[in-house]
Amino acid sequence: MHRAHRFAPSSTFAVLAQSLVLVSFALLSTVADAQQSASQDMKKPYAPDPNKVVRYAFEVAETSFDPPRISDLYSNIVNTAMFDPPLTYDYLARPVKLKPNTLVSMPEVSADQKTITLRVKPGIYFTDDPAFGGKKRELVAEDYVYSMKRLMDPALTASQLGEVEDTILGAAAYIAKARKSGRFDYDEPLEGLKALDRYTWQIKLSKSKYIFIFLLTDCRVSCAVAREVVERYKGDVGAHPVGTGAYKLDAWKRASKITLVANPTYREEYFDAEPNADDKPGQAILAALKGRRLPMVGRIEVSIIEQQQPRWLAFLNGEHDLLWRMGPEFANVAVPNNQLAPNLKKQGIEMAQMPAMEVTFSYFNMDDPIVGGYTPDKIALRRAISLGYMTPDEIAIIWKGQAVLANAPYSPGVAGYDPNFRTSANEHNPAKAKALLDLYGYKDIDGDGYRETPDGKPLVLRLNSTPTTRDQLFDELWTRSMDAIGIKVDIRKANWPDLLKESNAGKLMTWFLGGSASIPDADTWLQTYYGPNAGYKGNRARFKLKAFDDIYEKAETLPDGPERTKLYQEMARIVVAYAPVKLNTHRVITDMWYPYLIGFVRPPISSSTWWKYVDIDLAKQKEFEAAR
């Protein structure tokens, strides 16, 4: 689903892209010094300094470290450091650019986009593990074939199954056979996925799909996992990650702290990137780090801190080196007028803001007897809820102005986005909502101030929410919004991993979420409304409409361009009209870090790896800490 393409910002985002820029970077060394260091590295066994530690926090707990089993952003960030997909994105190129990761070169793609041939670079090894019987285990083509077959195993209920089931040649029948027999045969040949020799493998598609190549950057789809590891640890693979990436798991206290250390068997790799000529911060990073052996940091410590206040304080107290995504609660004091506050600037803290490739939304379960369905009365109910929700208040109160209204179910910055395209997605009109409810028989029959369904049953919107301060604000906003149009709200609190499991199983009536792009193409969201992807395959609303599916299938076969963009817009209008989701906002991300963290740049695709591209200036860190 990833798509390298020109950034097409709206006027609001264009201003942000120009005005919300990085504060000056502290450079570690000259290019000559870096190249000399790289030359010395080649003469002796390499290991980054274990005293170089990057510390920061996630606001949501991880769910697993088994790539195909996860769907959340945070687990995927960790996995991209431990496992290797065949392709990656250039760290500094904007717009994003694909580059080989474990391949000798970019894949060979046939003219009809249906055959992709990939060649693995020899000499890449998995981290040592008892599963390998004391032997070094080289990464080979069959590992990628096996790993992508795991995505198809019904027993795994892989979140990205919808990306391959109807796309890889023969996969649908292959999977159907396994579902019927209750057994997935990994040794059975599959025409669309096979190794041609030790290092060469091939993917054949049943249809042209121009964006398929971008899935080869997504760890959930294509990261290499060794068969021996899976067979040794069986149902507990997610607790025993063994990959070929720059880092390996050192310690893990579930939902509390994740510690990784540099992989001692990591391949010889050096910093290189292609920032634009006019990208001064990018060019400065390239000058400082080009030619440096990767990874540069010996240890990564990630704490799980769900509440914004302790995350903010941990950063201010110097307990963390990076504040990954500052809570908007602190926008007025930390970045007034989108400028770093003087007291923070005085400390040498650096800051960057960027429009996120993401959408905030609330989905409705289309199978739910109250809010689901495709009849006019059910559509009217969802439309009325959408009209009644106070999205402007979400921006002002929850995001503190660090967001803009969404017009479509995909974000600025992705291929297919048109800044001039408009829908009624963000309209807030309680009067219209009330009129729509009255028209379709949702009236207050018993006089308690809340409406009933047309057949006289209680009308209750059952929301689901996590026990965080931010979600408490959402709870209050939803309650206030629905009270204004006479709909009763019942809010259930639960932890994120539990809600995710229930959502996958279709047990939630509605849930408010934020979705980040897994590829820079509008398809990253549009596929979540495609009928065959209903359920755990990404379509959480379980929206099934032939008109939408037909357009989606046509768009899949087209390259990026005006014709495909028009189809994307037709799908956007359908989503707004049937309202399987209430589209809310596109957020602005603010990151902060201390000046001794060198080379940090947030990837546009948030799940992309960045840990191996940064360094810690220990002398500057020591100086900074002494001055506190």
PDB file of C-alpha atoms in Angstrom, residues 16 20 308-309 326-339 353 360 390-404 469-474 476-477 480 585-590:
ATOM      1  CA  LEU A  16       2.789  24.089   8.025  1.00  0.00           C
ATOM      2  CA  LEU A  20       6.954  24.415  11.077  1.00  0.00           C
ATOM      3  CA  GLN A 308       0.292  12.361  28.448  1.00  0.00           C
ATOM      4  CA  GLN A 309       1.334  14.187  31.634  1.00  0.00           C
ATOM      5  CA  MET A 326       3.950  15.642  22.070  1.00  0.00           C
ATOM      6  CA  GLY A 327       0.509  15.538  23.594  1.00  0.00           C
ATOM      7  CA  PRO A 328      -1.593  18.412  22.223  1.00  0.00           C
ATOM      8  CA  GLU A 329      -2.498  19.258  25.822  1.00  0.00           C
ATOM      9  CA  PHE A 330       0.869  21.011  26.044  1.00  0.00           C
ATOM     10  CA  ALA A 331       0.727  22.875  22.727  1.00  0.00           C
ATOM     11  CA  ASN A 332      -0.051  26.264  24.248  1.00  0.00           C
ATOM     12  CA  VAL A 333       2.895  26.160  26.652  1.00  0.00           C
ATOM     13  CA  ALA A 334       5.400  24.188  24.552  1.00  0.00           C
ATOM     14  CA  VAL A 335       4.803  25.497  21.031  1.00  0.00           C
ATOM     15  CA  PRO A 336       2.819  28.752  21.280  1.00  0.00           C
ATOM     16  CA  ASN A 337       1.960  29.934  17.776  1.00  0.00           C
ATOM     17  CA  ASN A 338       3.722  26.775  16.563  1.00  0.00           C
ATOM     18  CA  GLN A 339       7.095  28.071  17.731  1.00  0.00           C
ATOM     19  CA  GLN A 353       6.294  19.593  13.325  1.00  0.00           C
ATOM     20  CA  THR A 360      -9.040  10.321  13.108  1.00  0.00           C
ATOM     21  CA  MET A 390     -18.759  18.493  17.366  1.00  0.00           C
ATOM     22  CA  THR A 391     -15.633  18.031  15.263  1.00  0.00           C
ATOM     23  CA  PRO A 392     -14.591  21.700  15.615  1.00  0.00           C
ATOM     24  CA  ASP A 393     -14.581  21.173  19.383  1.00  0.00           C
ATOM     25  CA  GLU A 394     -12.386  18.093  18.944  1.00  0.00           C
ATOM     26  CA  ILE A 395      -9.837  20.262  17.164  1.00  0.00           C
ATOM     27  CA  ALA A 396     -10.044  23.110  19.658  1.00  0.00           C
ATOM     28  CA  ILE A 397     -10.331  21.170  22.939  1.00  0.00           C
ATOM     29  CA  ILE A 398      -8.627  17.818  22.388  1.00  0.00           C
ATOM     30  CA  TRP A 399      -6.046  18.682  19.732  1.00  0.00           C
ATOM     31  CA  LYS A 400      -5.529  22.304  20.862  1.00  0.00           C
ATOM     32  CA  GLY A 401      -5.646  23.455  17.261  1.00  0.00           C
ATOM     33  CA  GLN A 402      -3.098  20.872  16.131  1.00  0.00           C
ATOM     34  CA  ALA A 403      -5.407  19.347  13.501  1.00  0.00           C
ATOM     35  CA  VAL A 404      -7.601  20.257  10.536  1.00  0.00           C
ATOM     36  CA  THR A 469      -6.995  11.375  29.990  1.00  0.00           C
ATOM     37  CA  ARG A 470      -7.376  12.013  26.274  1.00  0.00           C
ATOM     38  CA  ASP A 471     -10.087   9.410  25.867  1.00  0.00           C
ATOM     39  CA  GLN A 472     -11.906  10.948  28.832  1.00  0.00           C
ATOM     40  CA  LEU A 473     -12.066  14.135  26.786  1.00  0.00           C
ATOM     41  CA  PHE A 474     -13.468  12.162  23.869  1.00  0.00           C
ATOM     42  CA  GLU A 476     -17.191  14.001  27.329  1.00  0.00           C
ATOM     43  CA  LEU A 477     -17.299  15.398  23.803  1.00  0.00           C
ATOM     44  CA  ARG A 480     -22.209  16.416  24.952  1.00  0.00           C
ATOM     45  CA  THR A 585      -9.502  15.224  11.502  1.00  0.00           C
ATOM     46  CA  HIS A 586      -5.964  15.118  10.167  1.00  0.00           C
ATOM     47  CA  ARG A 587      -3.524  15.833  13.005  1.00  0.00           C
ATOM     48  CA  VAL A 588      -0.265  17.752  13.171  1.00  0.00           C
ATOM     49  CA  ILE A 589       2.609  15.943  14.917  1.00  0.00           C
ATOM     50  CA  THR A 590       5.115  17.703  17.163  1.00  0.00           C
TER      51      THR A 590
END
